[in-house]
Coordinates of C-alpha atoms in Angstrom, one line a residue:
M136 CA 32.7 58.8 2.6
E137 CA 29.4 59.5 1.0
E138 CA 26.3 58.2 2.8
K139 CA 23.8 56.5 0.6
E140 CA 20.1 56.2 1.3
I141 CA 19.0 52.7 1.9
K142 CA 15.5 51.9 0.6
Q143 CA 13.6 49.0 2.2
I144 CA 11.8 46.8 -0.2
V145 CA 9.0 44.7 1.3
I146 CA 7.7 41.7 -0.7
I147 CA 4.3 40.4 0.3
L148 CA 3.6 36.9 -0.7
E149 CA 0.0 35.9 -1.1
E150 CA -1.1 33.6 1.6
Q151 CA -1.9 30.2 0.3
E152 CA -5.2 28.8 1.4
Y153 CA -5.2 25.2 2.3
V154 CA -8.5 23.4 2.3
E155 CA -8.7 20.3 4.5
T156 CA -10.4 17.5 2.8
T157 CA -11.8 14.3 4.1
P158 CA -10.6 11.1 2.5
D159 CA -13.0 9.3 0.2
V160 CA -12.1 5.9 1.7
S161 CA -11.2 5.9 5.4
P162 CA -7.9 4.4 6.7
P163 CA -8.1 0.6 6.8
P164 CA -7.9 -1.2 10.2
Q165 CA -4.6 -2.5 11.5
G166 CA -3.5 -5.6 9.5
K167 CA -5.5 -4.6 6.5
A168 CA -5.0 -2.5 3.4
W169 CA -7.2 -1.2 0.6
K170 CA -6.6 -3.0 -2.7
R171 CA -7.6 -1.3 -5.9
K172 CA -9.5 -4.1 -7.8
S173 CA -8.4 -2.9 -11.3
D174 CA -4.6 -3.3 -10.8
G175 CA -4.0 -4.7 -7.3
V176 CA -2.2 -1.6 -6.0
L177 CA -2.3 -1.6 -2.2
F178 CA -3.0 1.5 -0.1
Y179 CA -2.0 1.3 3.6
S180 CA -3.7 4.6 4.6
A181 CA -6.8 6.6 3.6
V182 CA -7.5 6.9 -0.1
Y183 CA -8.4 10.1 -1.9
L184 CA -10.2 9.2 -5.1
G185 CA -9.2 10.7 -8.4
E186 CA -8.9 9.5 -12.0
L187 CA -6.9 6.7 -13.5
H188 CA -5.0 7.6 -16.6
F189 CA -2.8 4.6 -16.8
L190 CA -3.6 1.0 -16.0
N191 CA -0.9 -1.7 -15.7
G192 CA 1.6 0.7 -17.4
K193 CA -0.7 1.4 -20.4
K194 CA -2.2 4.7 -21.1
L195 CA -6.0 4.6 -21.2
R196 CA -7.9 6.2 -24.1
K197 CA -10.3 7.6 -21.6
S198 CA -9.6 8.2 -17.9
I199 CA -11.5 6.2 -15.3
K200 CA -13.1 8.1 -12.4
E201 CA -12.5 6.1 -9.2
V202 CA -15.3 5.3 -6.8
P203 CA -15.1 3.7 -3.3
E204 CA -16.4 0.4 -4.8
D205 CA -13.2 0.1 -6.8
F206 CA -11.4 -0.9 -3.6
E207 CA -11.6 -3.9 -1.3
L208 CA -10.1 -4.6 2.1
V209 CA -7.5 -7.3 2.1
D210 CA -5.3 -8.9 4.9
I211 CA -1.7 -7.8 4.8
E212 CA 1.6 -8.6 6.5
D213 CA 2.8 -6.0 9.0
P214 CA 3.7 -3.0 6.7
N215 CA 6.8 -2.4 8.8
D216 CA 8.1 -5.7 7.7
L217 CA 7.9 -4.6 4.0
I218 CA 10.2 -1.6 4.5

């Protein structure tokens, strides 16, 4: 039986660099949630601001850049009850 040379191939994947970011709106206290004023969506944890491209299911002509003032703290039921 003929012996074949085995070549080892090494694939080096580029390491991905992850940048930790700080939320733009801190997590709400227990029993509260952040409510986006424009559409009433609730956020139960910290909020990272971005741009709105849709509002109430309709595409906006121009996106809206979110700012912390777009959110208000509201009282909520226990979020575990909502699951």
